[in-house]
Amino acid sequence: MTTGEIIAQSVESLWEKIIGFVPALVVAIIVLVLGWVLGNGLGSLVQKILEAIKIDNLANSLGLDKLSARTGKKLSVAAFGNWLVKWFFIVATFVAAADILELSQVSSFLYTAVLPYFGSVIVAVAIMLIGIIAANFLQGLVRHSLNASGLQSAESLSLITKWAVLIFAFLATLSQLGVAAAFVQDLFRALVAMLAIAGGIAFGMGGREHAKKVLDAVEKDLMGK
């Protein structure tokens, strides 16, 4: 076989591969476009549904508006739902397009690494958002309850409650993301132990007299019998 024949055969083989690849490329592009359109459409639909049930009003009543004021950005649960649905479909269509193009390594990477971590990021953001809302809500609840009881330490205890919830939410977020999992677990155990010890000391200092009265009453009752 001459050099010219070898070159001609190589060019012909390359041309056949290109011709065979073009239909798959066209289909992959169509899938990506449809995925983008579908993701945006469903995301907008989800946002409208969440806005219709006034979920942002509920979130604002629990303190989301205060967080928005502090960050200087408008935070919206409905908009987050839009983002969540949209990017889920977009990433899923990238996986489908990689499968169509027979890019097995890319497809495997997206399917085994990107999609699961994308899900973890979504859950982590949701955990942190719920934690912030719950922290603000519980802070207000504790403050109003203790003020109604006439306790002077209402503000301090409400702040402790808020930051305890925020810390637990932050640790749960790190755990969900798999960031220093062992360290987060040890830190979580240490915080729980610290709170338990602090609660025990507080009970021992504040409830000692009350406990003594209860024990004295029980002793008198037994002696009377």
Coordinates of C-alpha atoms in Angstrom, one line a residue:
M1 CA 0.0 0.0 0.0
T2 CA 1.4 3.3 -1.1
T3 CA 1.7 6.4 1.0
G4 CA -1.1 8.1 -0.9
E5 CA -3.4 5.1 -0.3
I6 CA -2.7 5.2 3.4
I7 CA -3.5 8.9 3.6
A8 CA -6.6 8.4 1.6
Q9 CA -7.8 5.5 3.8
S10 CA -7.1 7.6 7.0
V11 CA -9.0 10.6 5.6
E12 CA -11.9 8.3 4.6
S13 CA -12.0 6.7 8.1
L14 CA -11.9 10.2 9.7
W15 CA -14.7 11.4 7.4
E16 CA -16.9 8.3 8.3
K17 CA -16.4 9.0 12.0
I18 CA -17.3 12.7 11.6
I19 CA -20.4 11.7 9.5
G20 CA -21.4 9.2 12.2
F21 CA -20.8 11.7 15.0
V22 CA -22.8 14.6 13.5
P23 CA -26.3 13.1 14.1
A24 CA -25.4 12.3 17.7
L25 CA -24.1 15.9 18.2
V26 CA -27.3 17.4 16.7
V27 CA -29.4 15.2 19.0
A28 CA -27.2 16.2 22.1
I29 CA -27.6 19.9 21.2
I30 CA -31.4 19.5 20.9
V31 CA -31.5 17.7 24.3
L32 CA -29.5 20.5 25.9
V33 CA -31.7 23.2 24.4
L34 CA -34.9 21.3 25.5
G35 CA -33.4 20.8 28.9
W36 CA -32.6 24.5 29.3
V37 CA -36.1 25.5 28.1
L38 CA -37.8 22.8 30.3
G39 CA -35.7 23.7 33.3
N40 CA -36.5 27.4 33.0
G41 CA -40.2 26.7 32.4
L42 CA -40.7 24.3 35.2
G43 CA -38.6 26.5 37.5
S44 CA -40.8 29.4 36.8
L45 CA -43.9 27.3 37.3
V46 CA -42.7 26.1 40.7
Q47 CA -41.9 29.7 41.7
K48 CA -45.4 30.8 40.7
I49 CA -47.0 28.0 42.7
L50 CA -44.9 28.8 45.7
E51 CA -45.8 32.5 45.4
A52 CA -49.5 31.6 45.0
I53 CA -49.5 29.7 48.4
K54 CA -47.6 32.8 49.8
I55 CA -44.7 30.8 51.1
D56 CA -42.5 33.9 51.2
N57 CA -45.0 35.6 53.5
L58 CA -44.6 32.6 55.9
A59 CA -40.8 32.8 55.6
N60 CA -40.8 36.5 56.3
S61 CA -43.0 36.1 59.3
L62 CA -40.3 33.7 60.6
G63 CA -37.5 36.2 60.1
L64 CA -36.4 35.8 56.5
D65 CA -37.0 39.5 55.8
K66 CA -34.7 40.4 58.7
L67 CA -32.0 38.2 57.1
S68 CA -32.6 39.9 53.7
A69 CA -32.2 43.3 55.3
R70 CA -28.9 42.3 56.9
T71 CA -27.4 40.8 53.7
G72 CA -28.7 43.6 51.5
K73 CA -30.2 41.0 49.1
K74 CA -33.8 40.0 48.7
L75 CA -34.1 36.4 49.7
S76 CA -37.0 34.4 48.5
V77 CA -38.0 30.8 49.1
A78 CA -40.0 30.8 45.9
A79 CA -37.0 32.0 43.9
F80 CA -34.9 29.3 45.5
G81 CA -37.4 26.7 44.4
N82 CA -37.1 28.1 40.9
W83 CA -33.3 27.9 40.9
L84 CA -33.4 24.4 42.4
V85 CA -35.8 22.9 39.7
K86 CA -34.1 24.8 36.9
W87 CA -30.5 23.6 37.5
F88 CA -31.6 20.1 38.4
F89 CA -33.0 19.7 34.9
I90 CA -30.1 21.4 33.3
V91 CA -27.5 19.2 35.0
A92 CA -29.6 16.1 34.2
T93 CA -29.7 17.1 30.5
F94 CA -25.9 17.4 30.5
V95 CA -25.7 13.8 31.7
A96 CA -28.1 12.8 28.9
A97 CA -26.1 14.7 26.3
A98 CA -22.9 13.0 27.4
D99 CA -24.6 9.6 27.1
I100 CA -25.8 10.4 23.6
L101 CA -22.3 11.5 22.5
E102 CA -20.9 8.3 24.2
L103 CA -18.6 10.3 26.4
S104 CA -18.6 7.7 29.0
Q105 CA -16.0 9.3 31.3
V106 CA -17.8 12.7 31.2
S107 CA -21.2 11.0 31.8
S108 CA -19.8 8.9 34.6
F109 CA -18.2 11.9 36.3
L110 CA -21.4 14.0 36.0
Y111 CA -23.6 11.1 37.3
T112 CA -21.4 9.9 40.1
A113 CA -19.8 13.2 41.3
V114 CA -21.6 16.3 40.1
L115 CA -25.3 15.2 40.5
P116 CA -24.9 13.8 44.0
Y117 CA -22.9 16.7 45.2
F118 CA -25.3 19.1 43.5
G119 CA -28.0 17.4 45.5
S120 CA -26.0 17.8 48.7
V121 CA -25.5 21.5 48.0
I122 CA -29.2 22.0 47.6
V123 CA -30.0 20.1 50.8
A124 CA -27.2 22.0 52.6
V125 CA -28.6 25.4 51.5
A126 CA -32.1 24.3 52.5
I127 CA -30.8 23.2 56.0
M128 CA -29.0 26.5 56.5
L129 CA -32.0 28.6 55.3
I130 CA -34.4 26.6 57.6
G131 CA -31.9 26.9 60.4
I132 CA -31.7 30.7 60.0
I133 CA -35.5 31.1 59.9
A134 CA -35.9 28.7 62.9
A135 CA -33.2 30.6 64.9
N136 CA -35.0 34.0 64.3
F137 CA -38.4 32.5 65.1
L138 CA -37.2 30.7 68.3
Q139 CA -35.3 33.9 69.4
G140 CA -38.5 35.9 69.2
L141 CA -40.6 33.1 70.9
V142 CA -38.1 32.8 73.8
R143 CA -37.9 36.5 74.2
H144 CA -41.6 37.1 74.3
S145 CA -42.2 34.1 76.6
L146 CA -39.6 35.1 79.1
N147 CA -40.6 38.8 79.0
A148 CA -44.1 37.7 79.8
S149 CA -42.7 35.8 82.8
G150 CA -40.9 38.9 84.0
L151 CA -37.4 37.5 83.7
Q152 CA -34.7 40.1 83.2
S153 CA -32.4 37.6 81.3
A154 CA -34.9 37.3 78.4
E155 CA -32.7 39.0 75.9
S156 CA -29.6 37.0 76.8
L157 CA -31.4 33.7 76.8
S158 CA -33.1 34.5 73.5
L159 CA -29.7 35.2 71.9
I160 CA -28.2 32.0 73.3
T161 CA -31.2 30.1 71.8
K162 CA -30.7 31.8 68.4
W163 CA -26.9 31.1 68.2
A164 CA -27.3 27.5 69.4
V165 CA -29.8 26.8 66.5
L166 CA -27.5 28.7 64.1
I167 CA -24.4 26.7 65.2
F168 CA -26.3 23.4 64.9
A169 CA -27.6 24.4 61.4
F170 CA -24.1 25.3 60.3
L171 CA -22.6 22.0 61.6
A172 CA -25.4 20.1 59.8
T173 CA -24.7 22.0 56.6
L174 CA -21.0 21.2 56.8
S175 CA -21.9 17.5 57.5
Q176 CA -24.2 17.4 54.5
L177 CA -21.4 18.8 52.3
G178 CA -19.0 16.3 53.7
V179 CA -16.6 19.0 54.8
A180 CA -14.3 17.6 57.5
A181 CA -16.9 15.1 58.6
A182 CA -15.0 13.6 61.5
F183 CA -14.1 17.1 62.8
V184 CA -17.7 18.2 62.5
Q185 CA -19.0 15.2 64.4
D186 CA -16.5 15.7 67.2
L187 CA -17.4 19.3 67.4
F188 CA -21.1 18.5 67.5
R189 CA -20.5 16.0 70.3
A190 CA -18.5 18.6 72.2
L191 CA -21.2 21.3 71.8
V192 CA -23.9 18.9 73.0
A193 CA -21.7 17.9 76.0
M194 CA -21.0 21.6 76.7
L195 CA -24.8 22.5 76.6
A196 CA -25.6 19.5 78.8
I197 CA -23.0 20.5 81.4
A198 CA -24.1 24.2 81.3
G199 CA -27.7 23.1 81.7
G200 CA -26.7 20.9 84.6
I201 CA -24.8 23.7 86.3
A202 CA -27.7 26.1 85.7
F203 CA -30.1 23.6 87.2
G204 CA -27.8 22.9 90.1
M205 CA -27.3 26.7 90.9
G206 CA -30.9 27.8 90.2
G207 CA -32.9 24.8 91.2
R208 CA -31.1 23.8 94.3
E209 CA -33.4 25.6 96.7
H210 CA -36.5 24.4 94.9
A211 CA -35.2 20.8 95.0
K212 CA -34.4 21.1 98.7
K213 CA -38.0 22.2 99.4
V214 CA -39.4 19.3 97.4
L215 CA -37.2 16.8 99.3
D216 CA -38.1 18.3 102.6
A217 CA -41.8 18.0 101.8
V218 CA -41.3 14.4 100.8
E219 CA -39.5 13.7 104.0
K220 CA -42.2 15.3 106.2
D221 CA -44.8 13.3 104.3
L222 CA -42.9 10.1 105.0
M223 CA -42.3 10.9 108.6
G224 CA -46.0 11.8 109.0
K225 CA -46.9 8.3 107.8

